[in-house]
Amino acid sequence: MTFVLTGPVLEGDLVRLEPLGRHHAADLAAAVAEDRDTYAYTWVPKPAEIGAYIDTQLGRAAAGTLAPYAQIHRPTGRAVGVTSYWDPRLTSSGDGLQAIEVGFTWLAASAQGTGLNTEAKYLLFAYAFEHWRVARLDLKTDARNSRSRAAIARTGAHFEGVLRNWSLSSAPGEEGRLRDSAVFSVTDEEWPTCREHLRRRLNALRTKGLR
């Protein structure tokens, strides 16, 4: 049986990750209408572009290259951002998954720094390693995006280096140009240590009462 990339609902205390759909459009339009100062290097649509954005991601999902999620803030039930599994690398037989990337992530300004991103990463990492049994999970960001690089490093992922002129830039005014990408990864051997690191961070956030 050929492996098909599909993302199940993943639920934590702060966030529920559910497959992205057009019914999330209104919430996501409100999310991106908040302060956009942190989006300089990230592909984040404007409110009027949300419908087209969702259609693009659903098209990639239909092609089997992406499993997009809406990030639902559990206390309010509102979609406050998105994230995805993408770039699946299959076993030689095609019936299993060897590696996957987590990306296409953004959050409303009001959801940043609340612990929601940490828990979302924990849920995504855990499902990839413990259900799909991947050997590697990777994350990439614009090498200039110090905020994103710091957030990825806090998950416990290992910084591998910078791939020059690697992927299309999302920075304003750089349409069609390639960016340098900072690459991070977690391997299956590293996952138990990374898992405990993320659990400790989540416990600390709960102690502080962050929601």
Coordinates of C-alpha atoms in Angstrom, one line a residue:
M1 CA 0.0 0.0 0.0
T2 CA 1.4 3.4 -1.0
F3 CA 1.9 5.9 1.8
V4 CA -0.5 8.9 1.6
L5 CA 0.4 12.0 3.6
T6 CA -2.6 12.9 5.7
G7 CA -2.5 14.7 9.0
P8 CA -4.9 13.5 11.8
V9 CA -6.4 15.8 14.4
L10 CA -3.7 16.4 17.1
E11 CA -4.9 17.8 20.5
G12 CA -3.1 19.2 23.4
D13 CA -4.0 21.5 26.4
L14 CA -3.5 24.8 24.6
V15 CA -3.9 23.9 20.9
R16 CA -5.8 21.6 18.7
L17 CA -4.3 21.0 15.2
E18 CA -7.0 20.1 12.8
P19 CA -6.8 19.7 9.0
L20 CA -7.0 23.1 7.3
G21 CA -10.3 23.9 5.6
R22 CA -12.2 26.7 4.1
H23 CA -14.3 27.0 7.2
H24 CA -11.2 28.4 9.0
A25 CA -11.1 31.4 6.6
A26 CA -12.9 33.9 8.8
D27 CA -10.8 33.2 11.9
L28 CA -7.5 33.2 9.9
A29 CA -8.4 36.5 8.2
A30 CA -8.9 38.0 11.7
A31 CA -5.6 36.5 12.8
V32 CA -3.5 38.0 10.0
A33 CA -5.2 41.4 10.5
E34 CA -3.4 41.7 13.8
D35 CA 0.1 43.2 14.1
R36 CA 2.2 41.9 11.2
D37 CA 5.6 43.1 12.3
T38 CA 7.0 39.5 12.8
Y39 CA 6.1 38.3 9.3
A40 CA 8.9 40.0 7.4
Y41 CA 10.4 36.7 6.1
T42 CA 7.4 34.4 6.3
W43 CA 4.7 33.7 3.7
V44 CA 1.6 35.1 5.6
P45 CA -1.4 36.2 3.5
K46 CA -3.2 39.4 4.0
P47 CA -6.9 39.2 5.1
A48 CA -8.3 39.5 1.6
E49 CA -5.9 36.7 0.4
I50 CA -6.9 34.1 2.9
G51 CA -9.3 32.2 0.6
A52 CA -6.6 31.9 -2.1
Y53 CA -4.0 30.9 0.5
I54 CA -6.2 28.1 1.7
D55 CA -7.0 26.9 -1.8
T56 CA -3.2 26.8 -2.6
Q57 CA -2.5 24.7 0.5
L58 CA -5.4 22.4 -0.2
G59 CA -4.1 22.0 -3.8
R60 CA -0.8 20.9 -2.4
A61 CA -2.5 18.5 0.0
A62 CA -4.4 16.9 -2.9
A63 CA -1.1 16.4 -4.7
G64 CA 0.3 14.6 -1.6
T65 CA 3.1 17.0 -0.8
L66 CA 1.5 18.8 2.2
A67 CA -0.7 18.1 5.2
P68 CA -1.8 21.6 6.3
Y69 CA -3.3 22.3 9.7
A70 CA -5.2 25.1 11.3
Q71 CA -4.0 25.9 14.8
I72 CA -7.0 26.2 17.1
H73 CA -6.6 28.0 20.4
R74 CA -8.5 25.6 22.6
P75 CA -9.7 28.1 25.3
T76 CA -11.5 30.2 22.6
G77 CA -12.0 27.7 19.8
R78 CA -10.6 30.2 17.3
A79 CA -8.1 29.4 14.5
V80 CA -5.1 31.6 15.3
G81 CA -2.6 30.3 12.8
V82 CA -1.5 27.4 10.6
T83 CA 1.3 24.8 10.3
S84 CA 2.0 21.8 8.1
Y85 CA 3.8 18.6 7.5
W86 CA 5.4 18.7 4.1
D87 CA 8.1 17.3 1.8
P88 CA 7.4 13.6 2.6
R89 CA 10.3 11.3 1.8
L90 CA 9.2 7.8 1.3
T91 CA 10.8 4.4 1.9
S92 CA 12.2 2.6 -1.2
S93 CA 9.0 0.5 -1.3
G94 CA 6.8 3.6 -1.1
D95 CA 4.7 2.2 1.7
G96 CA 6.2 4.1 4.6
L97 CA 7.7 7.4 5.5
Q98 CA 11.4 8.0 6.2
A99 CA 11.5 11.7 6.7
I100 CA 9.2 14.7 6.9
E101 CA 9.5 18.5 7.3
V102 CA 7.4 20.8 9.6
G103 CA 6.8 24.2 8.1
F104 CA 4.5 26.8 6.6
T105 CA 3.9 27.9 10.2
W106 CA 2.6 31.3 11.4
L107 CA 0.6 32.6 14.3
A108 CA -1.5 35.6 15.1
A109 CA 0.5 38.2 17.1
S110 CA -1.7 37.6 20.1
A111 CA -0.9 33.8 20.0
Q112 CA 2.9 34.3 19.9
G113 CA 4.8 33.7 23.1
T114 CA 1.9 31.9 24.7
G115 CA 3.2 28.3 24.6
L116 CA 0.9 27.4 21.8
N117 CA 3.8 27.0 19.3
T118 CA 5.8 24.9 21.7
E119 CA 2.8 22.5 22.2
A120 CA 2.1 22.4 18.5
K121 CA 5.7 21.4 17.7
Y122 CA 5.5 18.7 20.4
L123 CA 2.4 17.2 18.9
L124 CA 3.7 17.3 15.4
F125 CA 7.1 15.8 16.3
A126 CA 5.6 13.1 18.5
Y127 CA 3.2 11.9 15.8
A128 CA 5.9 11.9 13.2
F129 CA 8.4 9.8 15.3
E130 CA 5.9 7.6 17.2
H131 CA 3.3 6.9 14.6
W132 CA 5.0 7.3 11.2
R133 CA 8.4 6.1 12.7
V134 CA 10.4 8.6 10.7
A135 CA 14.1 8.6 10.9
R136 CA 14.4 12.4 10.5
L137 CA 12.3 15.5 10.9
D138 CA 13.5 18.8 9.6
L139 CA 12.6 22.5 9.8
K140 CA 13.8 25.4 7.6
T141 CA 13.5 29.2 7.8
D142 CA 15.0 32.2 6.1
A143 CA 18.5 32.5 7.4
R144 CA 17.9 36.2 8.2
N145 CA 14.8 35.4 10.4
S146 CA 16.4 35.4 13.8
R147 CA 13.1 35.2 15.6
S148 CA 12.1 32.0 13.8
R149 CA 15.6 30.5 14.2
A150 CA 15.4 31.1 17.9
A151 CA 12.0 29.5 18.2
I152 CA 13.1 26.5 16.3
A153 CA 16.2 26.1 18.4
R154 CA 14.1 26.2 21.5
T155 CA 12.3 23.0 20.4
G156 CA 15.6 21.2 20.8
A157 CA 16.2 20.7 17.1
H158 CA 19.8 20.6 15.9
F159 CA 21.1 23.5 13.7
E160 CA 22.8 21.9 10.7
G161 CA 23.8 25.0 8.7
V162 CA 22.7 27.3 6.0
L163 CA 21.8 26.3 2.4
R164 CA 22.5 29.1 0.1
N165 CA 20.0 30.2 -2.5
W166 CA 17.8 27.3 -1.4
S167 CA 14.2 28.3 -1.7
L168 CA 12.0 31.1 -2.9
S169 CA 12.0 34.2 -0.6
S170 CA 8.9 35.4 1.1
A171 CA 10.4 38.8 2.0
P172 CA 8.6 41.8 0.5
G173 CA 10.2 43.0 -2.7
E174 CA 12.1 39.7 -3.2
E175 CA 9.4 37.9 -5.3
G176 CA 11.1 35.3 -7.6
R177 CA 14.4 35.4 -5.8
L178 CA 16.0 32.6 -3.8
R179 CA 16.8 32.9 -0.1
D180 CA 19.4 31.3 2.1
S181 CA 17.7 28.8 4.4
A182 CA 18.8 27.9 7.9
V183 CA 18.3 24.1 8.4
F184 CA 17.4 22.3 11.7
S185 CA 16.6 18.7 12.3
V186 CA 15.7 16.0 14.8
T187 CA 16.6 12.4 14.2
D188 CA 14.9 9.3 15.6
E189 CA 17.9 8.8 17.9
E190 CA 17.6 12.3 19.2
W191 CA 13.8 12.3 19.6
P192 CA 13.7 10.9 23.2
T193 CA 15.9 13.7 24.5
C194 CA 14.0 16.3 22.4
R195 CA 10.7 14.9 23.7
E196 CA 11.8 15.3 27.3
H197 CA 13.1 18.8 26.6
L198 CA 9.7 19.8 25.1
R199 CA 7.8 18.3 28.0
R200 CA 9.9 20.2 30.5
R201 CA 9.2 23.4 28.5
L202 CA 5.5 22.7 28.5
N203 CA 5.4 22.0 32.2
A204 CA 7.2 25.2 32.9
L205 CA 4.7 27.1 30.8
R206 CA 1.8 25.5 32.6
T207 CA 3.4 26.4 35.9
K208 CA 3.5 30.1 34.7
G209 CA -0.1 29.8 33.7
L210 CA 0.5 30.7 30.1
R211 CA -2.4 30.1 27.7

